Short mmCIF file of C-alpha atoms and ligand atoms in Angstrom, two decimals:
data_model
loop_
_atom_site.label_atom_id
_atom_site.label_comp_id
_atom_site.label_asym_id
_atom_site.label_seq_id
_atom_site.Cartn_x
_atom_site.Cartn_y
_atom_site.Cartn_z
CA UNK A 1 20.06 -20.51 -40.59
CA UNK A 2 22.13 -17.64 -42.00
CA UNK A 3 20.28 -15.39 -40.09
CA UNK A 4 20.26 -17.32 -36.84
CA UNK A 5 23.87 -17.50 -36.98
CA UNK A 6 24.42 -13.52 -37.24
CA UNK A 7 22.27 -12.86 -34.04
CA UNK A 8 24.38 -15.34 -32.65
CA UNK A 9 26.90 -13.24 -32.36
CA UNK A 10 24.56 -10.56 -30.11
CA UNK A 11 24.31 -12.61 -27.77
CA UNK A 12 26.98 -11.90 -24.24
CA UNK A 13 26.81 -15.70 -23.73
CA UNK A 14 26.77 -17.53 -26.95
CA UNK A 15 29.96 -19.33 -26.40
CA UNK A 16 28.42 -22.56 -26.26
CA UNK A 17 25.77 -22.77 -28.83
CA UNK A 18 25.76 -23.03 -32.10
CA UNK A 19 22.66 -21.35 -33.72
CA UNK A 20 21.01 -18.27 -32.60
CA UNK A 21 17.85 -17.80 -30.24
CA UNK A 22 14.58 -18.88 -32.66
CA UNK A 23 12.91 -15.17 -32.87
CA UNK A 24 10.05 -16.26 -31.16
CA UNK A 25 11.90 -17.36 -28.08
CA UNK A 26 13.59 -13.90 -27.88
CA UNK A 27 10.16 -12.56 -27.71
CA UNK A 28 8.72 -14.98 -25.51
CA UNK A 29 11.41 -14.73 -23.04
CA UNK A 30 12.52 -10.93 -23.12
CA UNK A 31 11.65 -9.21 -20.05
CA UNK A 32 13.24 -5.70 -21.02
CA UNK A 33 9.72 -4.56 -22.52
CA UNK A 34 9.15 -4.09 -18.76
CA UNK A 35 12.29 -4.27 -16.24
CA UNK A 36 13.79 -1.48 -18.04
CA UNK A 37 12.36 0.33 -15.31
CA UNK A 38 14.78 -0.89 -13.35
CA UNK A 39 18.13 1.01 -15.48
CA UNK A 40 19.28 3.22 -12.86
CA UNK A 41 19.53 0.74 -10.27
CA UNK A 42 20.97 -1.73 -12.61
CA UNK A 43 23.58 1.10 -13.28
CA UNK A 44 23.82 2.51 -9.72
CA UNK A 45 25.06 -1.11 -8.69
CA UNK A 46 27.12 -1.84 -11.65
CA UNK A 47 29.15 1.25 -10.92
CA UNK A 48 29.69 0.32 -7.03
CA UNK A 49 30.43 -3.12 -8.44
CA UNK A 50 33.42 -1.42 -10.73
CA UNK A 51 34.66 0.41 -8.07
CA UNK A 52 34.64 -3.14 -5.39
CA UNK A 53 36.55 -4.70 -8.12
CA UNK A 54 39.53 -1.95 -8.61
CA UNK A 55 39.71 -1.64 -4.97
CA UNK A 56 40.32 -5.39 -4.25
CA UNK A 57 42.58 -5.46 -7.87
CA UNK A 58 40.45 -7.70 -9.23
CA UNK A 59 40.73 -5.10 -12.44
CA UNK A 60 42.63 -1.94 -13.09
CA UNK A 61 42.31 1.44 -11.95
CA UNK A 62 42.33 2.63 -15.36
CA UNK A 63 39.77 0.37 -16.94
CA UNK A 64 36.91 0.69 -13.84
CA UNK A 65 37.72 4.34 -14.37
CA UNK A 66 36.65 3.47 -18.45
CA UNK A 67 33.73 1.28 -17.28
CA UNK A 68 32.14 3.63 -14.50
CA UNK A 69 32.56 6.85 -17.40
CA UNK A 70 30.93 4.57 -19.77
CA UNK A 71 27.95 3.62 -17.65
CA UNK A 72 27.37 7.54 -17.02
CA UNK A 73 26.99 8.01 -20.54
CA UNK A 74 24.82 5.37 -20.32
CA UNK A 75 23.05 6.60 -17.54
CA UNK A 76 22.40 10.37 -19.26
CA UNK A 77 21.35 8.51 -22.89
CA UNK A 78 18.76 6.72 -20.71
CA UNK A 79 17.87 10.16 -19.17
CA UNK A 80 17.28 12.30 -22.19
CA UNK A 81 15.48 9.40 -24.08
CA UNK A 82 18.22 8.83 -26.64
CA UNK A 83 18.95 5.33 -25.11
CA UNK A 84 17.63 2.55 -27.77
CA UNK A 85 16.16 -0.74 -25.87
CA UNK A 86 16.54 -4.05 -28.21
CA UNK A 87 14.22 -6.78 -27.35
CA UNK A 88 16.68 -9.35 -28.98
CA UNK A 89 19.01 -8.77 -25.91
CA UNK A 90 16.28 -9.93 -23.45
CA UNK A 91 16.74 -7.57 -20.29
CA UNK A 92 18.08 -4.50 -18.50
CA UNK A 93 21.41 -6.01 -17.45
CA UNK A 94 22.22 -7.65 -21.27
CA UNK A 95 21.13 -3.93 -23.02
CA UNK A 96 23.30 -2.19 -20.64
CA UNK A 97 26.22 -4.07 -20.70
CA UNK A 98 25.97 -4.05 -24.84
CA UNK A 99 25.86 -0.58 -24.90
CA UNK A 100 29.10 -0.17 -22.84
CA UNK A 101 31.13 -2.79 -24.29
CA UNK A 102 29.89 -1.08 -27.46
CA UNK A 103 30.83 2.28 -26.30
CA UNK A 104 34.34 0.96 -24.41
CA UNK A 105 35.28 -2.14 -26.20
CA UNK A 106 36.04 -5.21 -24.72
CA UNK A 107 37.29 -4.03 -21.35
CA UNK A 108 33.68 -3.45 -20.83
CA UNK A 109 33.33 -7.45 -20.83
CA UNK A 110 35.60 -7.19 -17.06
CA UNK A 111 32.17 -5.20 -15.22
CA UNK A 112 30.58 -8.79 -15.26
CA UNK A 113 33.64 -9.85 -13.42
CA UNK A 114 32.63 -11.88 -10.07
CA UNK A 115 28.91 -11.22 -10.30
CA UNK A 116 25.75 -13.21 -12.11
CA UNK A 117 22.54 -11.62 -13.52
CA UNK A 118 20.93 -13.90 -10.31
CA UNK A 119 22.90 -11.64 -7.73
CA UNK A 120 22.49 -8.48 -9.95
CA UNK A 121 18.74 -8.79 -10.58
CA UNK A 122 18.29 -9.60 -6.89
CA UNK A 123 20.37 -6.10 -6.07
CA UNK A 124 18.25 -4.32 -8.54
CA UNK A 125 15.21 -5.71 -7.19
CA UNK A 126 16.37 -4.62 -3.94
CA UNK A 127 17.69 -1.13 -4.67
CA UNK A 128 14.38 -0.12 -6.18
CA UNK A 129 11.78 -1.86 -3.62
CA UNK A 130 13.48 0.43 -0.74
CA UNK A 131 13.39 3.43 -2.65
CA UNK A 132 9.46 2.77 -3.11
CA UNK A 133 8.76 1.96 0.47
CA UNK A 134 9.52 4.81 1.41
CA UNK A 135 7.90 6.57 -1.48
CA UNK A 136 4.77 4.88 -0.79
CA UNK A 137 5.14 5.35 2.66
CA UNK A 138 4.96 8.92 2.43
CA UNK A 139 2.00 9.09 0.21
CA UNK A 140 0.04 6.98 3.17
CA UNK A 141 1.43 9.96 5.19
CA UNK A 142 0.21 12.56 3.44
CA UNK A 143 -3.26 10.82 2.91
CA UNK A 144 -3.70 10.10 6.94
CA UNK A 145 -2.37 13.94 7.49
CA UNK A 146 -5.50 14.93 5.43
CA UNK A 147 -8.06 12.55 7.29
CA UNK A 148 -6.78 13.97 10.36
CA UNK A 149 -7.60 17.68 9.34
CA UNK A 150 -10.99 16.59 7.85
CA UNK A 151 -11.05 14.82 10.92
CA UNK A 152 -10.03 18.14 13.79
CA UNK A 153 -13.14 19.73 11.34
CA UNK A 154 -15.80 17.18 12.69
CA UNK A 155 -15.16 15.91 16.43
CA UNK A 156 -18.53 17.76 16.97
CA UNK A 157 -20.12 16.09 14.32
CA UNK A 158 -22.53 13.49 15.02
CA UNK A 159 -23.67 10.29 12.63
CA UNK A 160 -24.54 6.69 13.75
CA UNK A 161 -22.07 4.44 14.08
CA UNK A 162 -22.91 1.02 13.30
CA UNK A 163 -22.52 -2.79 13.85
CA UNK A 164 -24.30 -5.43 10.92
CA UNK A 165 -25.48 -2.10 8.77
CA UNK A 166 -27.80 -1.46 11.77
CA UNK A 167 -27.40 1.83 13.61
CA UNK A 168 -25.73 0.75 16.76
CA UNK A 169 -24.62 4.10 18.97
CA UNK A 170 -23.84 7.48 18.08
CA UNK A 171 -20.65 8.52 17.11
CA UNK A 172 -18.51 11.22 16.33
CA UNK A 173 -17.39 11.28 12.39
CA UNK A 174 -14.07 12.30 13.44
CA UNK A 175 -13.47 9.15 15.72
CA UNK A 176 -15.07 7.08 12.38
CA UNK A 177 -12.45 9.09 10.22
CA UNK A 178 -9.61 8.25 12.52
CA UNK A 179 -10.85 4.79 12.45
CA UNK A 180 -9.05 4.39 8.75
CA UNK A 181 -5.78 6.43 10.34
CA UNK A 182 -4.99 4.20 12.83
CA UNK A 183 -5.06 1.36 10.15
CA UNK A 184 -3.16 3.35 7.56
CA UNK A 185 -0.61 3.59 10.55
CA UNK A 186 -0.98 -0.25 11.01
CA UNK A 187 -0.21 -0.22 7.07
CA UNK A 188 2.93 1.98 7.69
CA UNK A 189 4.23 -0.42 10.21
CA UNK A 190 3.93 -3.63 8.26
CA UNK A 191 6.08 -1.35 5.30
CA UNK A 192 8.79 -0.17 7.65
CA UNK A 193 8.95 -3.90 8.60
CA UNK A 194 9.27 -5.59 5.15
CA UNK A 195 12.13 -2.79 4.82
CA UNK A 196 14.43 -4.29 7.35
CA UNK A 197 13.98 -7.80 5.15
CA UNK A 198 14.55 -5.23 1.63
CA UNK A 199 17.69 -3.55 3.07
CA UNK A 200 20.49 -6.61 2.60
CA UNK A 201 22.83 -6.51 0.03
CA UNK A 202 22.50 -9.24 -2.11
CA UNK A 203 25.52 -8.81 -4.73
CA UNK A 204 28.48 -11.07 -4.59
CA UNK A 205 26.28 -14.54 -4.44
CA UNK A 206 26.81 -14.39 -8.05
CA UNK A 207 25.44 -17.35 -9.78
CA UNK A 208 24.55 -19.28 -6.50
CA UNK A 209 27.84 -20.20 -4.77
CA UNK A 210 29.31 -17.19 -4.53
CA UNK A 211 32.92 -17.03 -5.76
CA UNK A 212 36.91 -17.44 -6.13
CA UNK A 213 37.81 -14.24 -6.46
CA UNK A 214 38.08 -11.75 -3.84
CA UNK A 215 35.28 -9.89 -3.92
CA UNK A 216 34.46 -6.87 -0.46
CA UNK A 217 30.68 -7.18 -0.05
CA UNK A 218 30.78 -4.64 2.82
CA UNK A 219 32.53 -2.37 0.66
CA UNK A 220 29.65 -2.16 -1.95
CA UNK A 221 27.32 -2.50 0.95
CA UNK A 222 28.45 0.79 1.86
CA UNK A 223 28.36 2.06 -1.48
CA UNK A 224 25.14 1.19 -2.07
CA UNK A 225 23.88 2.23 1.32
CA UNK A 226 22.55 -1.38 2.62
CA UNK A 227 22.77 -2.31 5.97
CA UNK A 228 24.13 -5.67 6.31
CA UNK A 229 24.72 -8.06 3.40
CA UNK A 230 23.24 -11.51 2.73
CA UNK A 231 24.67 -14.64 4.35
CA UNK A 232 23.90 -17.17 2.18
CA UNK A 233 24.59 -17.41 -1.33
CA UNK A 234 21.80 -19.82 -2.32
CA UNK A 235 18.86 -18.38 -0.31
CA UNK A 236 20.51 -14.72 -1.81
CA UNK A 237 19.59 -15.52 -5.47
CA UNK A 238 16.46 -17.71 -4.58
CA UNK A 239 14.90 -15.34 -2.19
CA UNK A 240 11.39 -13.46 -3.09
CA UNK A 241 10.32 -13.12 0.32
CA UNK A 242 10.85 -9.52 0.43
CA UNK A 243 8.47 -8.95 -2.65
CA UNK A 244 6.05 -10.93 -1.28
CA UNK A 245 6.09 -8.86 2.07
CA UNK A 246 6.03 -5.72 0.37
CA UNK A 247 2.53 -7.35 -2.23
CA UNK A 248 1.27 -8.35 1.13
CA UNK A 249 1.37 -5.29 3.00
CA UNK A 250 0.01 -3.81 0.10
CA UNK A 251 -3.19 -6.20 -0.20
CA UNK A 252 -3.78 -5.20 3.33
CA UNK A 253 -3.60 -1.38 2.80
CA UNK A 254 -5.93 -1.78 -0.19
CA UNK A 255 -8.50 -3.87 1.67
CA UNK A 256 -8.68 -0.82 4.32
CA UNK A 257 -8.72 1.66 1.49
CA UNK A 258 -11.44 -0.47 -0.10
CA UNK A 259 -13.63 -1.00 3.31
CA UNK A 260 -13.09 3.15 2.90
CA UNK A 261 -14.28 3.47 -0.62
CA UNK A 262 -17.30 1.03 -0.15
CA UNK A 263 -18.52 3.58 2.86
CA UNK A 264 -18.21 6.34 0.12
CA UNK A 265 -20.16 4.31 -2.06
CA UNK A 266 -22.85 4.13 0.41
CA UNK A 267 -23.26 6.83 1.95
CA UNK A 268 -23.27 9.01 -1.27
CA UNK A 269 -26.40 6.88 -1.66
CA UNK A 270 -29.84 8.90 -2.26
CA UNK A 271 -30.79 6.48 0.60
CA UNK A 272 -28.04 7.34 3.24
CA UNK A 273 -27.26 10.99 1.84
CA UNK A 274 -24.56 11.26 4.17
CA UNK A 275 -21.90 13.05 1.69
CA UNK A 276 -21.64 14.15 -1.38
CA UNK A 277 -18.59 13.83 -3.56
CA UNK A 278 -17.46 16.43 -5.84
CA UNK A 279 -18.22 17.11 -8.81
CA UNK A 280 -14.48 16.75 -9.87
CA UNK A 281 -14.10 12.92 -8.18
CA UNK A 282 -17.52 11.26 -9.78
CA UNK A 283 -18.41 10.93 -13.27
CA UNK A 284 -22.09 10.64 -15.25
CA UNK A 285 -24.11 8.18 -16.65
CA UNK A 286 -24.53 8.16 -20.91
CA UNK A 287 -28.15 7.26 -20.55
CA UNK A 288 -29.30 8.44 -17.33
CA UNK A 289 -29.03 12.37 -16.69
CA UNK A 290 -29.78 12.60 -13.21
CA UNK A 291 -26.68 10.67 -12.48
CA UNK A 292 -23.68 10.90 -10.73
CA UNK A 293 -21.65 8.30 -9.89
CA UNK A 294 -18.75 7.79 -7.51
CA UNK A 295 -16.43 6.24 -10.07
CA UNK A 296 -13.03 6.63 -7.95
CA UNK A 297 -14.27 5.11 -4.86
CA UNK A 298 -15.99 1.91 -6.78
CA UNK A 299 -12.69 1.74 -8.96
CA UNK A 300 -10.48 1.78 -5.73
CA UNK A 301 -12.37 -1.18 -4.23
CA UNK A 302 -12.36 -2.96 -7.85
CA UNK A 303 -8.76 -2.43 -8.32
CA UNK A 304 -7.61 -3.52 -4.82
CA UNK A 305 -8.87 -7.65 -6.43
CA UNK A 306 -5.80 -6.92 -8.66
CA UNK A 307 -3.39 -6.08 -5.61
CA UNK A 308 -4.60 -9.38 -4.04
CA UNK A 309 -4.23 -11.15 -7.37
CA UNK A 310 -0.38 -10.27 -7.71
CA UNK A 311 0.16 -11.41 -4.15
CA UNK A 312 -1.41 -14.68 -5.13
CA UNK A 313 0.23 -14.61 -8.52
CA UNK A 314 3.76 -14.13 -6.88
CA UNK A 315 3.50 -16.47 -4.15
CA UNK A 316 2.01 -19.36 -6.67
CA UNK A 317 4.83 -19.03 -9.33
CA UNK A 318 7.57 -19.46 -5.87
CA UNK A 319 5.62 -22.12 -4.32
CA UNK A 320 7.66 -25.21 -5.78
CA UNK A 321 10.44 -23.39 -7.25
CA UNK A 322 13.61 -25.71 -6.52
CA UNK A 323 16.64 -23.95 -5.32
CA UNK A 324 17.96 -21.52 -6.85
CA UNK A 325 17.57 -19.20 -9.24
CA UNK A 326 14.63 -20.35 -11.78
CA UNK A 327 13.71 -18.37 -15.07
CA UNK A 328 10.25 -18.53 -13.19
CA UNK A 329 11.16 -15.72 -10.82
CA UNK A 330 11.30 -13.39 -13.88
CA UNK A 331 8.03 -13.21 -13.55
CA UNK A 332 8.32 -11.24 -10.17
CA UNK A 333 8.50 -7.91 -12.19
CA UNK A 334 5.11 -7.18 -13.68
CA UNK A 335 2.86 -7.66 -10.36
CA UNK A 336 5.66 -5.83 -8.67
CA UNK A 337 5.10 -2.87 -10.75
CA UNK A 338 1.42 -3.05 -11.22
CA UNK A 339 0.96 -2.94 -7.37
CA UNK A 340 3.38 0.02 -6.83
CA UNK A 341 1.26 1.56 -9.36
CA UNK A 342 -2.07 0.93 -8.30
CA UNK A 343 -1.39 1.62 -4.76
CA UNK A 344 0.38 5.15 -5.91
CA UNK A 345 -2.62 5.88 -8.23
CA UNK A 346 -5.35 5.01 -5.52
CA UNK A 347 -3.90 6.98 -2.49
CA UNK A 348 -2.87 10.26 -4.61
CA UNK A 349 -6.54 10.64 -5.81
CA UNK A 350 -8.16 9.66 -2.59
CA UNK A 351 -6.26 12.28 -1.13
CA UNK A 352 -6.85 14.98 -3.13
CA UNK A 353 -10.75 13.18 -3.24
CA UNK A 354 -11.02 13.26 0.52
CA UNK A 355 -10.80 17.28 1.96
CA UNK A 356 -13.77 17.77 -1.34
CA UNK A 357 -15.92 15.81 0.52
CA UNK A 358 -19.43 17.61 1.17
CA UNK A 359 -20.72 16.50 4.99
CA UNK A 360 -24.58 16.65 5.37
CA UNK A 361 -24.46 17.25 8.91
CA UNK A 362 -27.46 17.86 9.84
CA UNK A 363 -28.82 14.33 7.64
CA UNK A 364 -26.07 12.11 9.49
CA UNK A 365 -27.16 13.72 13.12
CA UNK A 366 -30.89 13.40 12.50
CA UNK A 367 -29.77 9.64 11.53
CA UNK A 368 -27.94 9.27 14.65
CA UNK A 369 -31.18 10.30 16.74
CA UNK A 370 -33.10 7.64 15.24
CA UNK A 371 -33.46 4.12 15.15
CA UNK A 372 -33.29 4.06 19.20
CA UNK A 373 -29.60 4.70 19.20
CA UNK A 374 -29.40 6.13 22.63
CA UNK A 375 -30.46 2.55 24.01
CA UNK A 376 -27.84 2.19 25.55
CA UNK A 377 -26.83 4.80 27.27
CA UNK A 378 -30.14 4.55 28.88
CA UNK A 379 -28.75 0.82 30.38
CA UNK A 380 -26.18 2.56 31.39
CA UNK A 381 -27.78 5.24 33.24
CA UNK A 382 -29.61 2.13 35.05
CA UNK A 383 -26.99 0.71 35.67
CA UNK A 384 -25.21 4.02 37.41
CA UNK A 385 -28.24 3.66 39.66
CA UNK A 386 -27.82 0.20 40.52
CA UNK A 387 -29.44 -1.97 38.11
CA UNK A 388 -27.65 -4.91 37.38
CA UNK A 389 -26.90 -4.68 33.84
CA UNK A 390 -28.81 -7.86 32.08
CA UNK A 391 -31.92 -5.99 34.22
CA UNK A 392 -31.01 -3.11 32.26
CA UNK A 393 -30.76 -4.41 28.92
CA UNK A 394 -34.07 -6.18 29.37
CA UNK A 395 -35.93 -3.36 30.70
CA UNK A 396 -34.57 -0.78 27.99
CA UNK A 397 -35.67 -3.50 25.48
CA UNK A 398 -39.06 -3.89 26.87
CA UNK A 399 -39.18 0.50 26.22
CA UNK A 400 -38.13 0.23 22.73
CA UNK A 401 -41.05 -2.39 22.22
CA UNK A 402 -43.16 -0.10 23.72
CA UNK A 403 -41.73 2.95 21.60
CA UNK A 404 -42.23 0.61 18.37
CA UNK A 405 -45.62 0.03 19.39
CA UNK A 406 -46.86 3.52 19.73
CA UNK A 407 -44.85 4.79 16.58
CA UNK A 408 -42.52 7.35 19.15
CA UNK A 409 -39.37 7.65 20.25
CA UNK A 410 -37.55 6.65 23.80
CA UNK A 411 -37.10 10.41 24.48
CA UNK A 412 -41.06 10.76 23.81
CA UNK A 413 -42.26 8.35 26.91
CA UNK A 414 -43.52 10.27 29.69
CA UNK A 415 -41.93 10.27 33.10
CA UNK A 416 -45.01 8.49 34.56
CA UNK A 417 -44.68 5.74 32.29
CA UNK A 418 -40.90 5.79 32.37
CA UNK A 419 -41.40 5.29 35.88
CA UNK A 420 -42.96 2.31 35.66
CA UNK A 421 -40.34 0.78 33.05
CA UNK A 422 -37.94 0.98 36.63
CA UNK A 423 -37.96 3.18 39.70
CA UNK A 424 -34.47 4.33 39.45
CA UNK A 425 -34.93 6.79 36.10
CA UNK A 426 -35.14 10.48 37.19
CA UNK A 427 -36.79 13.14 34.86
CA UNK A 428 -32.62 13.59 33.83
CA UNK A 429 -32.78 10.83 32.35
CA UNK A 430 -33.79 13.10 28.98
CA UNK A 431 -30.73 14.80 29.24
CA UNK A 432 -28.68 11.57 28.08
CA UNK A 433 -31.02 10.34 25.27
CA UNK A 434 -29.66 12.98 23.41
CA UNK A 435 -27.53 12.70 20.39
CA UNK A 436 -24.81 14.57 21.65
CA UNK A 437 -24.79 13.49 25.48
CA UNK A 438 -24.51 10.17 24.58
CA UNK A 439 -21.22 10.96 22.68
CA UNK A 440 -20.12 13.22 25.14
CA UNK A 441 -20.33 10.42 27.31
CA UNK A 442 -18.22 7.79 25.93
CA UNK A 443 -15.60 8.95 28.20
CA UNK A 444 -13.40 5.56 28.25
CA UNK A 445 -9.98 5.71 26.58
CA UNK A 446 -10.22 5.16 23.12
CA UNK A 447 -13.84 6.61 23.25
CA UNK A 448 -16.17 8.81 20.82
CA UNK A 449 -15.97 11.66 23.44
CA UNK A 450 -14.04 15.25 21.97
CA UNK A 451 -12.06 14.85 24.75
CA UNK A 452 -10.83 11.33 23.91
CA UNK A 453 -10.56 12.17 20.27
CA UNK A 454 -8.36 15.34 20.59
CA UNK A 455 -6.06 13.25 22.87
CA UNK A 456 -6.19 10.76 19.34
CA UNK A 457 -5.42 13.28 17.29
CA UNK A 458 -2.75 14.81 19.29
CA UNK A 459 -0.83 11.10 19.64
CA UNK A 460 -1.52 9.85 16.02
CA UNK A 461 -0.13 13.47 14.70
CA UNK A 462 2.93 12.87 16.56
CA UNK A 463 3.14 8.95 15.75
CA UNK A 464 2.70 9.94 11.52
CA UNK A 465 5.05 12.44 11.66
N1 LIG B 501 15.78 -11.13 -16.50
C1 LIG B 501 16.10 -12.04 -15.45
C2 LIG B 501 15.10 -11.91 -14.32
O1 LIG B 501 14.42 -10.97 -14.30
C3 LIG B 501 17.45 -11.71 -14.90
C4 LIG B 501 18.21 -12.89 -14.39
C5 LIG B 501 18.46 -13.81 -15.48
N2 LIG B 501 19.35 -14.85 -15.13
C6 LIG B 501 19.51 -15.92 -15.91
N3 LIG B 501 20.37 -16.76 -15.55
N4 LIG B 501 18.83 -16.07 -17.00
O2 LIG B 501 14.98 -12.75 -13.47
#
């Protein structure tokens, strides 16, 4: 009892009760263990919020001068690492305001003047999640500027592309490489998106109804570098939806950077030997020597089950939340965080993984000659000539069957036979069952052609910039 009743007195709002907080509740309700990475925000608006409230008279000159010297202090103790958190104040905003009040005296107690820990958390919330959109936004950049120079490397490289695992049609690896830019760029969109939802100024709802005293939101709008402010007080301090736009848009980048990292996977396969990794991106096996294993890739597409789960985890503790603010939504923090790290963490190693990436060239175009991928373009040349298509499709079915049959390949069917398959082929016909022709071919916008590619890369190095 005796001790409850000195931590009592810690407390900013113990007012009303008469014992202190039962230790374990402190500890099962502190949240400062992990939104202390939040202090500079929480600072950075606290100090726009002093200056609002001199402005409008609300306090004096004199003591927001004392408050906003006293939160720099703050703010350079936090810095240098001299700043001591205390668990038994809960969070960021409580440790920060006890250290000024404790640094100022009482006239620290006016900086929570006209303002709630539901409007602050929301601003801090807010102040930080812009600030890593755009972060992470540039690290997508930098990853899809590195695919694209990989990418100018290997327009004349050929592999199979494919459709169910099967080989399907050649394809150039620079229009399969691209592939993942354009959805990186997709990824980039959905961010700058979310940010227009991120950028509203959410201080001056206070609790919930906003307030008596007269407050200028516009004014630490400005400050603070917001473009509008929120319009309504309740949905301002209940209002998640731009965390859960941000963990969505992330789940989405991670599934692409997963599809990505599964490819690796495969085709660093003995069976596929398409690539090979370096040394510096895979790791080895403890019992098997001949090893090597590619670790970062098969980590990226494990870890992106965690970015879904805090989507999931965020959206289920707001899905019967009653208006407004609800101790619940503390709980926003720590699969905020863990996605902004994950995400960082997978795109900085893929990109330094990426431009290490051995090619087997010669493996991935022998692979491409195979498995009767020039099929089609044989159709087509039937179809060039006249052929209905379905005719064409049957007919170039009816030569693989014979190719199967005889153990040889479409390019391997003499002209007399050929011939017989349909009038129209002429001994050019060889020409397109190559490898390279067939590519060269795909001539439609948007196609595997160089051509079409270096027009690609041309428009997606101006759209990234
Ligand atoms: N630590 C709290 C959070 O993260 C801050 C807001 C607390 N507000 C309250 N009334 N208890 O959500």
């Amino acid at each position: 009892m005796k001790k409850a009743k000195k931590k009592k007195k810690d407390k900013l709002w113990s007012g009303r009760f008469k014992t202190g907080t039962a230790s374990s509740t402190e500890k099962f309700t502190e949240s400062i263990s992990f939104d202390r990475r939040l202090w500079s925000y929480d600072i950075q608006g606290s100090i726009a919020h002093a200056k609002m409230l001199a402005r409008q008279k609300i306090i004096s000159v004199a003591d927001s001068r004392r408050i906003i010297r006293g939160l720099e202090e703050i703010h350079q103790e936090i810095s240098n690492g001299s700043f001591r958190f205390d668990t038994t104040l809960e969070d960021i905003h409580m440790n920060i305001e006890k250290a000024l009040t404790n640094k100022i005296g009482l006239v620290g107690g006016k900086l929570h003047t006209a303002r709630s820990r539901n409007d602050q958390i929301a601003l801090d919330l807010r102040l930080y999640l812009k600030d890593e959109i755009k972060r992470i936004n540039s690290l997508i950049r930098k990853f899809q500027r590195s695919l694209i120079s990989v990418s100018k490397k290997n327009i004349n490289t050929f592999m199979p592309g494919y459709t169910h695992l099967q080989r399907a049609q050649p394809v150039s690896l620079a229009q399969h490489i691209l592939a993942y830019v354009h959805m990186l760029q997709r990824d980039r969109d959905r961010l700058n998106d979310a940010l227009k939802r991120t950028d509203v100024m959410p201080l001056g709802a206070c609790a919930m109804a906003g307030t008596s005293l007269p407050i200028d939101r516009g004014y630490v709008a400005g400050l603070l570098g917001f473009k509008r402010i929120s319009e309504n007080s309740m949905d301002t301090v209940s209002d998640r939806d731009f965390i859960i736009e941000f963990l969505s848009s992330l789940s989405v980048l991670m599934m692409h950077i997963s599809r990505m990292s599964e490819e690796l996977i495969l085709w660093s396969s003995e069976e596929f030997s398409f690539i090979e990794i370096s040394d510096e991106f895979t790791t080895g096996s403890s019992i098997m020597p001949q090893k090597k294993n590619p670790d970062v890739a098969e980590l990226i597409r494990g870890k992106t089950g965690r970015v879904y789960g805090n989507l999931i985890n965020l959206l289920t503790v707001m899905k019967a939340l009653p208006l407004t603010y609800n101790r619940d939504m503390q709980e926003d923090k720590t699969p905020l965080f863990d996605t902004v790290d994950t995400v960082s963490g997978s795109l900085e190693i893929l990109t330094e993984m990426f431009p290490n990436i051995k090619f087997n060239k010669e493996r991935m175009e022998l692979t491409a000659s195979g498995g009767f991928s020039t099929a089609t373009e044989i159709a087509d040349y039937l179809v060039k000539g006249g052929v209905p298509f379905r005719t064409a499709h049957e007919t170039v079915g009816k030569m693989v069957s014979y190719c199967i049959s005889k153990k040889c390949d479409l390019n391997d069917i003499p002209f007399n036979i050929l011939k017989k398959f349909s009038p129209v082929f002429r001994k050019d016909v060889y020409k397109i069952m190559s490898v390279g022709s067939a590519v060269e071919m795909k001539r439609s916008p948007g196609g595997t052609s160089p051509g079409e590619i270096t027009k690609q890369i041309q428009r997606l190095s101006k759209a990234i910039r």
